[in-house]
């Protein structure tokens, strides 16, 4: 019994989340929800109109009404039908438009919310599952249409049950029994899906993996050069077979249960037909009423089926709706607007900062103490995994230090309003990705741009000629993904566009993480020269494996195992015998001593 | 391409990929028609028996037969459903396999282009093998249903058939107009959807999470969404308004025809030429006829739509090339000399030559360094050697034999390449290193050590049986950029092919790991031939020969000292890097 209550509570919970979803839809685009009301009403009317009018006509014919009366009813019927259909079509226009709009507006709202989440929150598997659901399985229009369908079919069901009530109470008992059978089977189907969902999605994902690698050009190289076609094929076949077998097993179980529902429906039809024919034969039931009851029973079946399908659709999206609610109820972070001025002189201070990832014990950064002023540049050196990128992530406020504080002008950076902080910071990450939008969009990252500023930064990065030569200049799309007339940029050019972004933004703090990995020596040299010139009055941090570039920065910090083991100027560090920096530098320069 | 030819291609596709769909779809269709017809005709007899007050036992019998037939149909439906669903699932898999097979046989130069991939995606989305099945079965079912209804209606009164015909014609015209309208606007809707999907993915995806959080990107996001919403609103308005006009006209015509039809039949019943049962069956038939015609038109229009995509499918098929004639008897000798003889290359349908008149000899055991600025043609050179591309003119030979003529199974064993965009499979470590060769534990441990990966492997719980990434196993382990690069190096070492090519292999490695590679490279490679592409001229220290590429040509070839003496491109690159490093040497 408690299990049943538990299940009941679950369903109510899902319903509540669904209602929240609709409320949000209304809040974001009221017209989208409001237009559904007349639409639903008309749909219900259109379902009942034929039933009633047919009843009148058939009764009339049986009772030998005159041809004039018959024609009157038929004309009335056709006219009403015409009017209702016309209205329904007309409302449909608005409905379709509004659904498109609601879908897009809701999606935009969600994107906003996702981006307001902290980096740590977005990294959580829960968030990533939510995003994946949005991309792959959830259709907002489908959810909205399912909701309105449920309302419509429920109204129809009430109407039909009302009609059937006037016939015989026994039938109510019968229809309720069928309702119960259907509900029980559906509940079972849902539990079954919960059990099978993971394996089915799992197997599907594995098959998708093969599809992805077979479509990918980088994998394509690997596969062709090594002649791996058959090897991959065999593995894929294995995954496919598993998927098909899993789906088969699942379907078989569903079918077995559905048989019960079909059985119940057939029994119901049998009883109804027997009852009705008896009443017509031995009683005084008119043919029109008989036909009305028959139609009502079949409408009952189909509406019930349709409503339960829509309902299942909503329940299947249960996880999504729960996460949606969580995401939407999260308040917006406080935006205190006290300081809007960026002071000209900045001091960044790492005060005994240590960090380990949530739920891990290993210290990625261990007691980091560092100070950096405006007008100073710092190179951060270290082997892979030493903690360089993590330091940057902390400075970008993606994570909070496990202990210690990072100060900006003696203010804890976690207290600085994000609007302000974003203005101050300019970063080029190692794994940057450019958008498929225009060059101007990618560089300005905003809805408008300053042409002079834009071209200034392009010139500094040596890309002015290229952009001038493009068909739409700075409004040319940067890849063919969304615009067939887009132009692909090479790896080196893309990297320089990233630098343009920073130049355009003109932030007070500049961070570059391996900014020249794809560039040849000449371009790399030019770029470093330019960046050092540009960042003279700023606070800048450079991460690079190419130690020759470190001689241009004011200071160098060497990080090993999360600790700063050496700090000083280029000349100072080279003087340290057996120092880490000297060892690495000698290593790289040894090749050039021949 | 004319329609008949296109249809033929589609039929061939179904036959090749999923012929079993014919039978399963036929069964589904048969069950559905049987059910529909039962619901139309059997109640008529029950109703007539009731109204004429015939024997009650007859009524009971008729009801029994009616419910019985429905029960049987539903039973067959239930019993066959798993099989029918399995057929559909299987056909979805089979069509994907088919297309992947086609893609695998396309020339790499073609496959690489986003144009090809778009076409492949379109074909995969639109032409899925079941088109002819749906078409045939739907049309046949519609014809069968229509015939039965026509016979019935004619038996009442042929005049009714004529009125029905008028209704059918007006329905058809309306439907065709709607379709034409839809086809006109669909490309715009699709484009709008694609853009919508793109901005959703881009702005919400995890890989852009960092960018989104250090920049004020809200305005850009809003702008892009607003643009899309506005465009969609306009498209929807245009389409639905036109749709409404067509539908209203059609509804009006229907209403008129209905008055005529029902009026006449009511008259027939009232004067006694038609029973009430037949009247109700007739009403049901009109819906049946309407549905059958609708379904036939839909099938026809769907096919019409699909035919538009057939040329793309046909192109994909054509691009899956057959291999050229090969010398089945060619065997790799122990001494291999590779020669590029006047090789030029440009991409299909382009004018610009990416490589021009490349002449280069690579004797056995030679370690060649390739240097040059970005876009000079270095990677293209490698791709030609790997037979990913074919020279537009000139030829590449191995021991004097054109590489095009060497059988694939033999050639794939000759070369290992680690590209800049190397990829790790989400299988286990063994699979990633051994690929499809024979597994030898000794050998794999050896190459793991050579690739400096021993430390990482030791941290793995299942050792070399651990899966890379969590795609297939939840206890899979992520490999960092540098670790993945070492894994791919191990792969190349394991293959132990006579020619090894490394394209910027130290990009993700720190100085210490970089040095390890340089130091051990010669000993790992042994007396195999090797090609090493790198920006960092340090790599040329362990190579015998250096080729300098510039704008698609080889401008300088020689040893390190020879090139320095020339004082050309290489010398200036070298001096620049020396100045940065050695010039500051205080040690």
JSON list of C-alpha atoms in Angstrom, two decimals, chain A residues 174-360:
[
{"chain": "A", "resi": 174, "resn": "UNK", "atom": "CA", "xyz": [-16.93, -0.90, -16.69]},
{"chain": "A", "resi": 175, "resn": "UNK", "atom": "CA", "xyz": [-15.26, 2.24, -18.00]},
{"chain": "A", "resi": 176, "resn": "UNK", "atom": "CA", "xyz": [-13.64, 2.87, -14.63]},
{"chain": "A", "resi": 177, "resn": "UNK", "atom": "CA", "xyz": [-12.35, -0.71, -14.57]},
{"chain": "A", "resi": 178, "resn": "UNK", "atom": "CA", "xyz": [-10.79, -0.21, -17.98]},
{"chain": "A", "resi": 179, "resn": "UNK", "atom": "CA", "xyz": [-9.30, 3.07, -16.75]},
{"chain": "A", "resi": 180, "resn": "UNK", "atom": "CA", "xyz": [-7.74, 1.24, -13.83]},
{"chain": "A", "resi": 181, "resn": "UNK", "atom": "CA", "xyz": [-6.33, -1.54, -15.99]},
{"chain": "A", "resi": 182, "resn": "UNK", "atom": "CA", "xyz": [-4.85, 1.05, -18.31]},
{"chain": "A", "resi": 183, "resn": "UNK", "atom": "CA", "xyz": [-3.36, 3.02, -15.43]},
{"chain": "A", "resi": 184, "resn": "UNK", "atom": "CA", "xyz": [-1.83, -0.07, -13.85]},
{"chain": "A", "resi": 185, "resn": "UNK", "atom": "CA", "xyz": [-0.29, -1.18, -17.13]},
{"chain": "A", "resi": 186, "resn": "UNK", "atom": "CA", "xyz": [1.02, 2.28, -17.82]},
{"chain": "A", "resi": 187, "resn": "UNK", "atom": "CA", "xyz": [2.53, 2.49, -14.39]},
{"chain": "A", "resi": 188, "resn": "UNK", "atom": "CA", "xyz": [4.20, -0.82, -15.03]},
{"chain": "A", "resi": 189, "resn": "UNK", "atom": "CA", "xyz": [5.43, 0.42, -18.40]},
{"chain": "A", "resi": 190, "resn": "UNK", "atom": "CA", "xyz": [6.94, 3.42, -16.75]},
{"chain": "A", "resi": 191, "resn": "UNK", "atom": "CA", "xyz": [8.67, 1.34, -14.09]},
{"chain": "A", "resi": 192, "resn": "UNK", "atom": "CA", "xyz": [9.88, -0.92, -16.84]},
{"chain": "A", "resi": 193, "resn": "UNK", "atom": "CA", "xyz": [11.23, 2.04, -18.75]},
{"chain": "A", "resi": 194, "resn": "UNK", "atom": "CA", "xyz": [13.00, 3.27, -15.64]},
{"chain": "A", "resi": 195, "resn": "UNK", "atom": "CA", "xyz": [14.69, -0.08, -15.40]},
{"chain": "A", "resi": 196, "resn": "UNK", "atom": "CA", "xyz": [15.51, -0.29, -19.10]},
{"chain": "A", "resi": 197, "resn": "UNK", "atom": "CA", "xyz": [16.25, 3.35, -19.76]},
{"chain": "A", "resi": 198, "resn": "UNK", "atom": "CA", "xyz": [19.88, 3.19, -18.72]},
{"chain": "A", "resi": 199, "resn": "UNK", "atom": "CA", "xyz": [20.81, 0.06, -20.68]},
{"chain": "A", "resi": 200, "resn": "UNK", "atom": "CA", "xyz": [18.90, 1.21, -23.76]},
{"chain": "A", "resi": 201, "resn": "UNK", "atom": "CA", "xyz": [20.44, 4.69, -23.77]},
{"chain": "A", "resi": 202, "resn": "UNK", "atom": "CA", "xyz": [23.79, 3.19, -22.95]},
{"chain": "A", "resi": 203, "resn": "UNK", "atom": "CA", "xyz": [23.69, 0.83, -25.92]},
{"chain": "A", "resi": 204, "resn": "UNK", "atom": "CA", "xyz": [22.37, 3.58, -28.20]},
{"chain": "A", "resi": 205, "resn": "UNK", "atom": "CA", "xyz": [25.18, 5.87, -27.11]},
{"chain": "A", "resi": 206, "resn": "UNK", "atom": "CA", "xyz": [27.76, 3.23, -27.91]},
{"chain": "A", "resi": 207, "resn": "UNK", "atom": "CA", "xyz": [26.36, 2.79, -31.41]},
{"chain": "A", "resi": 208, "resn": "UNK", "atom": "CA", "xyz": [26.34, 6.59, -31.80]},
{"chain": "A", "resi": 209, "resn": "UNK", "atom": "CA", "xyz": [30.01, 6.63, -30.83]},
{"chain": "A", "resi": 210, "resn": "UNK", "atom": "CA", "xyz": [30.86, 4.56, -33.88]},
{"chain": "A", "resi": 211, "resn": "UNK", "atom": "CA", "xyz": [28.74, 6.77, -36.08]},
{"chain": "A", "resi": 212, "resn": "UNK", "atom": "CA", "xyz": [30.62, 9.78, -34.75]},
{"chain": "A", "resi": 213, "resn": "UNK", "atom": "CA", "xyz": [34.06, 8.38, -35.37]},
{"chain": "A", "resi": 214, "resn": "UNK", "atom": "CA", "xyz": [33.15, 7.15, -38.83]},
{"chain": "A", "resi": 215, "resn": "UNK", "atom": "CA", "xyz": [32.00, 10.63, -39.76]},
{"chain": "A", "resi": 216, "resn": "UNK", "atom": "CA", "xyz": [35.00, 12.36, -38.24]},
{"chain": "A", "resi": 217, "resn": "UNK", "atom": "CA", "xyz": [37.82, 13.36, -40.55]},
{"chain": "A", "resi": 218, "resn": "UNK", "atom": "CA", "xyz": [40.55, 13.00, -37.92]},
{"chain": "A", "resi": 219, "resn": "UNK", "atom": "CA", "xyz": [39.47, 9.46, -37.09]},
{"chain": "A", "resi": 220, "resn": "UNK", "atom": "CA", "xyz": [39.03, 8.96, -40.82]},
{"chain": "A", "resi": 221, "resn": "UNK", "atom": "CA", "xyz": [42.75, 9.48, -41.33]},
{"chain": "A", "resi": 222, "resn": "UNK", "atom": "CA", "xyz": [43.64, 7.00, -38.62]},
{"chain": "A", "resi": 223, "resn": "UNK", "atom": "CA", "xyz": [41.23, 4.41, -39.98]},
{"chain": "A", "resi": 224, "resn": "UNK", "atom": "CA", "xyz": [42.34, 4.67, -43.57]},
{"chain": "A", "resi": 225, "resn": "UNK", "atom": "CA", "xyz": [46.07, 4.79, -42.97]},
{"chain": "A", "resi": 226, "resn": "UNK", "atom": "CA", "xyz": [45.96, 1.75, -40.72]},
{"chain": "A", "resi": 227, "resn": "UNK", "atom": "CA", "xyz": [43.31, -0.06, -42.71]},
{"chain": "A", "resi": 228, "resn": "UNK", "atom": "CA", "xyz": [41.06, -0.33, -39.67]},
{"chain": "A", "resi": 229, "resn": "UNK", "atom": "CA", "xyz": [37.75, -0.48, -41.52]},
{"chain": "A", "resi": 230, "resn": "UNK", "atom": "CA", "xyz": [37.06, -4.12, -40.72]},
{"chain": "A", "resi": 231, "resn": "UNK", "atom": "CA", "xyz": [38.27, -3.82, -37.15]},
{"chain": "A", "resi": 232, "resn": "UNK", "atom": "CA", "xyz": [35.93, -0.91, -36.45]},
{"chain": "A", "resi": 233, "resn": "UNK", "atom": "CA", "xyz": [33.16, -2.66, -38.34]},
{"chain": "A", "resi": 234, "resn": "UNK", "atom": "CA", "xyz": [33.42, -5.71, -36.13]},
{"chain": "A", "resi": 235, "resn": "UNK", "atom": "CA", "xyz": [33.33, -3.64, -32.97]},
{"chain": "A", "resi": 236, "resn": "UNK", "atom": "CA", "xyz": [30.40, -1.65, -34.28]},
{"chain": "A", "resi": 237, "resn": "UNK", "atom": "CA", "xyz": [28.50, -4.80, -35.16]},
{"chain": "A", "resi": 238, "resn": "UNK", "atom": "CA", "xyz": [28.97, -5.98, -31.61]},
{"chain": "A", "resi": 239, "resn": "UNK", "atom": "CA", "xyz": [27.54, -2.75, -30.22]},
{"chain": "A", "resi": 240, "resn": "UNK", "atom": "CA", "xyz": [24.67, -2.83, -32.73]},
{"chain": "A", "resi": 241, "resn": "UNK", "atom": "CA", "xyz": [23.71, -6.37, -31.89]},
{"chain": "A", "resi": 242, "resn": "UNK", "atom": "CA", "xyz": [23.65, -5.51, -28.21]},
{"chain": "A", "resi": 243, "resn": "UNK", "atom": "CA", "xyz": [21.39, -2.56, -28.94]},
{"chain": "A", "resi": 244, "resn": "UNK", "atom": "CA", "xyz": [18.94, -4.52, -31.07]},
{"chain": "A", "resi": 245, "resn": "UNK", "atom": "CA", "xyz": [18.78, -7.36, -28.56]},
{"chain": "A", "resi": 246, "resn": "UNK", "atom": "CA", "xyz": [18.18, -4.95, -25.71]},
{"chain": "A", "resi": 247, "resn": "UNK", "atom": "CA", "xyz": [15.40, -3.16, -27.60]},
{"chain": "A", "resi": 248, "resn": "UNK", "atom": "CA", "xyz": [13.83, -6.50, -28.50]},
{"chain": "A", "resi": 249, "resn": "UNK", "atom": "CA", "xyz": [13.77, -7.70, -24.93]},
{"chain": "A", "resi": 250, "resn": "UNK", "atom": "CA", "xyz": [12.32, -4.41, -23.78]},
{"chain": "A", "resi": 251, "resn": "UNK", "atom": "CA", "xyz": [9.63, -4.39, -26.47]},
{"chain": "A", "resi": 252, "resn": "UNK", "atom": "CA", "xyz": [8.62, -7.96, -25.72]},
{"chain": "A", "resi": 253, "resn": "UNK", "atom": "CA", "xyz": [7.97, -7.09, -22.10]},
{"chain": "A", "resi": 254, "resn": "UNK", "atom": "CA", "xyz": [5.97, -4.00, -23.06]},
{"chain": "A", "resi": 255, "resn": "UNK", "atom": "CA", "xyz": [3.89, -6.01, -25.50]},
{"chain": "A", "resi": 256, "resn": "UNK", "atom": "CA", "xyz": [3.03, -8.66, -22.98]},
{"chain": "A", "resi": 257, "resn": "UNK", "atom": "CA", "xyz": [1.59, -6.03, -20.68]},
{"chain": "A", "resi": 258, "resn": "UNK", "atom": "CA", "xyz": [-0.22, -4.17, -23.44]},
{"chain": "A", "resi": 259, "resn": "UNK", "atom": "CA", "xyz": [-2.08, -7.38, -24.20]},
{"chain": "A", "resi": 260, "resn": "UNK", "atom": "CA", "xyz": [-3.97, -6.92, -20.94]},
{"chain": "A", "resi": 261, "resn": "UNK", "atom": "CA", "xyz": [-5.16, -3.50, -21.98]},
{"chain": "A", "resi": 262, "resn": "UNK", "atom": "CA", "xyz": [-6.34, -4.76, -25.35]},
{"chain": "A", "resi": 263, "resn": "UNK", "atom": "CA", "xyz": [-8.14, -7.61, -23.66]},
{"chain": "A", "resi": 264, "resn": "UNK", "atom": "CA", "xyz": [-9.88, -5.22, -21.30]},
{"chain": "A", "resi": 265, "resn": "UNK", "atom": "CA", "xyz": [-10.91, -2.97, -24.17]},
{"chain": "A", "resi": 266, "resn": "UNK", "atom": "CA", "xyz": [-12.34, -5.88, -26.17]},
{"chain": "A", "resi": 267, "resn": "UNK", "atom": "CA", "xyz": [-14.30, -7.13, -23.17]},
{"chain": "A", "resi": 268, "resn": "UNK", "atom": "CA", "xyz": [-15.63, -3.65, -22.69]},
{"chain": "A", "resi": 269, "resn": "UNK", "atom": "CA", "xyz": [-16.75, -3.43, -26.30]},
{"chain": "A", "resi": 270, "resn": "UNK", "atom": "CA", "xyz": [-18.44, -6.81, -26.08]},
{"chain": "A", "resi": 271, "resn": "UNK", "atom": "CA", "xyz": [-20.40, -5.87, -22.98]},
{"chain": "A", "resi": 272, "resn": "UNK", "atom": "CA", "xyz": [-21.39, -2.51, -24.40]},
{"chain": "A", "resi": 273, "resn": "UNK", "atom": "CA", "xyz": [-22.57, -3.95, -27.70]},
{"chain": "A", "resi": 274, "resn": "UNK", "atom": "CA", "xyz": [-24.57, -6.65, -25.95]},
{"chain": "A", "resi": 275, "resn": "UNK", "atom": "CA", "xyz": [-26.17, -4.15, -23.63]},
{"chain": "A", "resi": 276, "resn": "UNK", "atom": "CA", "xyz": [-27.00, -1.67, -26.38]},
{"chain": "A", "resi": 277, "resn": "UNK", "atom": "CA", "xyz": [-28.39, -4.22, -28.82]},
{"chain": "A", "resi": 278, "resn": "UNK", "atom": "CA", "xyz": [-30.52, -5.65, -26.05]},
{"chain": "A", "resi": 279, "resn": "UNK", "atom": "CA", "xyz": [-31.91, -2.20, -25.28]},
{"chain": "A", "resi": 280, "resn": "UNK", "atom": "CA", "xyz": [-32.67, -1.48, -28.91]},
{"chain": "A", "resi": 281, "resn": "UNK", "atom": "CA", "xyz": [-34.15, -4.90, -29.52]},
{"chain": "A", "resi": 282, "resn": "UNK", "atom": "CA", "xyz": [-36.16, -5.33, -26.36]},
{"chain": "A", "resi": 283, "resn": "UNK", "atom": "CA", "xyz": [-36.30, -1.80, -25.09]},
{"chain": "A", "resi": 284, "resn": "UNK", "atom": "CA", "xyz": [-37.09, 1.48, -26.72]},
{"chain": "A", "resi": 285, "resn": "UNK", "atom": "CA", "xyz": [-33.65, 2.80, -27.45]},
{"chain": "A", "resi": 286, "resn": "UNK", "atom": "CA", "xyz": [-33.56, 4.77, -30.65]},
{"chain": "A", "resi": 287, "resn": "UNK", "atom": "CA", "xyz": [-31.04, 4.07, -33.41]},
{"chain": "A", "resi": 288, "resn": "UNK", "atom": "CA", "xyz": [-29.59, 7.56, -33.16]},
{"chain": "A", "resi": 289, "resn": "UNK", "atom": "CA", "xyz": [-28.92, 7.17, -29.46]},
{"chain": "A", "resi": 290, "resn": "UNK", "atom": "CA", "xyz": [-27.52, 3.69, -30.07]},
{"chain": "A", "resi": 291, "resn": "UNK", "atom": "CA", "xyz": [-25.07, 5.11, -32.59]},
{"chain": "A", "resi": 292, "resn": "UNK", "atom": "CA", "xyz": [-24.22, 7.93, -30.20]},
{"chain": "A", "resi": 293, "resn": "UNK", "atom": "CA", "xyz": [-23.34, 5.49, -27.44]},
{"chain": "A", "resi": 294, "resn": "UNK", "atom": "CA", "xyz": [-21.28, 3.31, -29.77]},
{"chain": "A", "resi": 295, "resn": "UNK", "atom": "CA", "xyz": [-19.32, 6.32, -30.98]},
{"chain": "A", "resi": 296, "resn": "UNK", "atom": "CA", "xyz": [-18.87, 7.51, -27.42]},
{"chain": "A", "resi": 297, "resn": "UNK", "atom": "CA", "xyz": [-17.32, 4.20, -26.40]},
{"chain": "A", "resi": 298, "resn": "UNK", "atom": "CA", "xyz": [-14.83, 4.29, -29.24]},
{"chain": "A", "resi": 299, "resn": "UNK", "atom": "CA", "xyz": [-14.08, 7.96, -28.58]},
{"chain": "A", "resi": 300, "resn": "UNK", "atom": "CA", "xyz": [-13.52, 6.96, -24.98]},
{"chain": "A", "resi": 301, "resn": "UNK", "atom": "CA", "xyz": [-10.93, 4.38, -26.02]},
{"chain": "A", "resi": 302, "resn": "UNK", "atom": "CA", "xyz": [-9.09, 6.65, -28.39]},
{"chain": "A", "resi": 303, "resn": "UNK", "atom": "CA", "xyz": [-9.12, 9.68, -26.11]},
{"chain": "A", "resi": 304, "resn": "UNK", "atom": "CA", "xyz": [-7.97, 7.60, -23.21]},
{"chain": "A", "resi": 305, "resn": "UNK", "atom": "CA", "xyz": [-5.14, 6.22, -25.28]},
{"chain": "A", "resi": 306, "resn": "UNK", "atom": "CA", "xyz": [-4.14, 9.63, -26.54]},
{"chain": "A", "resi": 307, "resn": "UNK", "atom": "CA", "xyz": [-4.26, 11.17, -23.10]},
{"chain": "A", "resi": 308, "resn": "UNK", "atom": "CA", "xyz": [-2.18, 8.43, -21.56]},
{"chain": "A", "resi": 309, "resn": "UNK", "atom": "CA", "xyz": [0.38, 8.69, -24.35]},
{"chain": "A", "resi": 310, "resn": "UNK", "atom": "CA", "xyz": [0.72, 12.39, -23.77]},
{"chain": "A", "resi": 311, "resn": "UNK", "atom": "CA", "xyz": [0.90, 11.77, -20.06]},
{"chain": "A", "resi": 312, "resn": "UNK", "atom": "CA", "xyz": [3.66, 9.19, -20.54]},
{"chain": "A", "resi": 313, "resn": "UNK", "atom": "CA", "xyz": [5.51, 11.68, -22.65]},
{"chain": "A", "resi": 314, "resn": "UNK", "atom": "CA", "xyz": [5.43, 14.14, -19.80]},
{"chain": "A", "resi": 315, "resn": "UNK", "atom": "CA", "xyz": [6.46, 11.51, -17.27]},
{"chain": "A", "resi": 316, "resn": "UNK", "atom": "CA", "xyz": [9.34, 10.36, -19.44]},
{"chain": "A", "resi": 317, "resn": "UNK", "atom": "CA", "xyz": [10.57, 13.91, -19.37]},
{"chain": "A", "resi": 318, "resn": "UNK", "atom": "CA", "xyz": [10.31, 13.75, -15.58]},
{"chain": "A", "resi": 319, "resn": "UNK", "atom": "CA", "xyz": [14.03, 14.02, -14.97]},
{"chain": "A", "resi": 320, "resn": "UNK", "atom": "CA", "xyz": [14.28, 16.95, -17.29]},
{"chain": "A", "resi": 321, "resn": "UNK", "atom": "CA", "xyz": [11.35, 18.74, -15.66]},
{"chain": "A", "resi": 322, "resn": "UNK", "atom": "CA", "xyz": [12.84, 18.25, -12.20]},
{"chain": "A", "resi": 323, "resn": "UNK", "atom": "CA", "xyz": [16.19, 19.66, -13.29]},
{"chain": "A", "resi": 324, "resn": "UNK", "atom": "CA", "xyz": [14.43, 22.44, -15.17]},
{"chain": "A", "resi": 325, "resn": "UNK", "atom": "CA", "xyz": [12.65, 23.49, -12.03]},
{"chain": "A", "resi": 326, "resn": "UNK", "atom": "CA", "xyz": [15.86, 23.37, -10.02]},
{"chain": "A", "resi": 327, "resn": "UNK", "atom": "CA", "xyz": [17.61, 25.48, -12.60]},
{"chain": "A", "resi": 328, "resn": "UNK", "atom": "CA", "xyz": [14.79, 28.02, -12.86]},
{"chain": "A", "resi": 329, "resn": "UNK", "atom": "CA", "xyz": [14.23, 28.42, -9.16]},
{"chain": "A", "resi": 330, "resn": "UNK", "atom": "CA", "xyz": [17.83, 29.21, -8.47]},
{"chain": "A", "resi": 331, "resn": "UNK", "atom": "CA", "xyz": [17.92, 32.91, -7.74]},
{"chain": "A", "resi": 332, "resn": "UNK", "atom": "CA", "xyz": [20.08, 35.22, -9.73]},
{"chain": "A", "resi": 333, "resn": "UNK", "atom": "CA", "xyz": [23.36, 35.95, -8.00]},
{"chain": "A", "resi": 334, "resn": "UNK", "atom": "CA", "xyz": [23.58, 39.23, -6.17]},
{"chain": "A", "resi": 335, "resn": "UNK", "atom": "CA", "xyz": [24.72, 42.05, -8.35]},
{"chain": "A", "resi": 336, "resn": "UNK", "atom": "CA", "xyz": [25.92, 44.79, -6.07]},
{"chain": "A", "resi": 337, "resn": "UNK", "atom": "CA", "xyz": [26.60, 47.81, -8.22]},
{"chain": "A", "resi": 338, "resn": "UNK", "atom": "CA", "xyz": [28.74, 49.82, -5.87]},
{"chain": "A", "resi": 339, "resn": "UNK", "atom": "CA", "xyz": [31.90, 49.99, -7.93]},
{"chain": "A", "resi": 340, "resn": "UNK", "atom": "CA", "xyz": [31.72, 50.59, -11.63]},
{"chain": "A", "resi": 341, "resn": "UNK", "atom": "CA", "xyz": [35.08, 52.29, -11.94]},
{"chain": "A", "resi": 342, "resn": "UNK", "atom": "CA", "xyz": [38.12, 50.26, -12.75]},
{"chain": "A", "resi": 343, "resn": "UNK", "atom": "CA", "xyz": [41.10, 51.65, -10.86]},
{"chain": "A", "resi": 344, "resn": "UNK", "atom": "CA", "xyz": [44.10, 52.30, -13.11]},
{"chain": "A", "resi": 345, "resn": "UNK", "atom": "CA", "xyz": [46.55, 50.48, -10.90]},
{"chain": "A", "resi": 346, "resn": "UNK", "atom": "CA", "xyz": [45.77, 46.92, -10.01]},
{"chain": "A", "resi": 347, "resn": "UNK", "atom": "CA", "xyz": [47.48, 44.53, -7.64]},
{"chain": "A", "resi": 348, "resn": "UNK", "atom": "CA", "xyz": [46.72, 40.82, -7.74]},
{"chain": "A", "resi": 349, "resn": "UNK", "atom": "CA", "xyz": [47.75, 38.92, -4.68]},
{"chain": "A", "resi": 350, "resn": "UNK", "atom": "CA", "xyz": [47.58, 35.16, -4.05]},
{"chain": "A", "resi": 351, "resn": "UNK", "atom": "CA", "xyz": [47.60, 34.83, -0.27]},
{"chain": "A", "resi": 352, "resn": "UNK", "atom": "CA", "xyz": [48.55, 31.27, 0.76]},
{"chain": "A", "resi": 353, "resn": "UNK", "atom": "CA", "xyz": [46.22, 29.79, -1.82]},
{"chain": "A", "resi": 354, "resn": "UNK", "atom": "CA", "xyz": [45.76, 26.04, -1.90]},
{"chain": "A", "resi": 355, "resn": "UNK", "atom": "CA", "xyz": [43.35, 24.06, -4.04]},
{"chain": "A", "resi": 356, "resn": "UNK", "atom": "CA", "xyz": [42.15, 20.54, -4.56]},
{"chain": "A", "resi": 357, "resn": "UNK", "atom": "CA", "xyz": [39.18, 19.54, -6.66]},
{"chain": "A", "resi": 358, "resn": "UNK", "atom": "CA", "xyz": [35.91, 18.90, -4.80]},
{"chain": "A", "resi": 359, "resn": "UNK", "atom": "CA", "xyz": [35.82, 15.40, -3.30]},
{"chain": "A", "resi": 360, "resn": "UNK", "atom": "CA", "xyz": [39.50, 14.78, -3.88]}
]
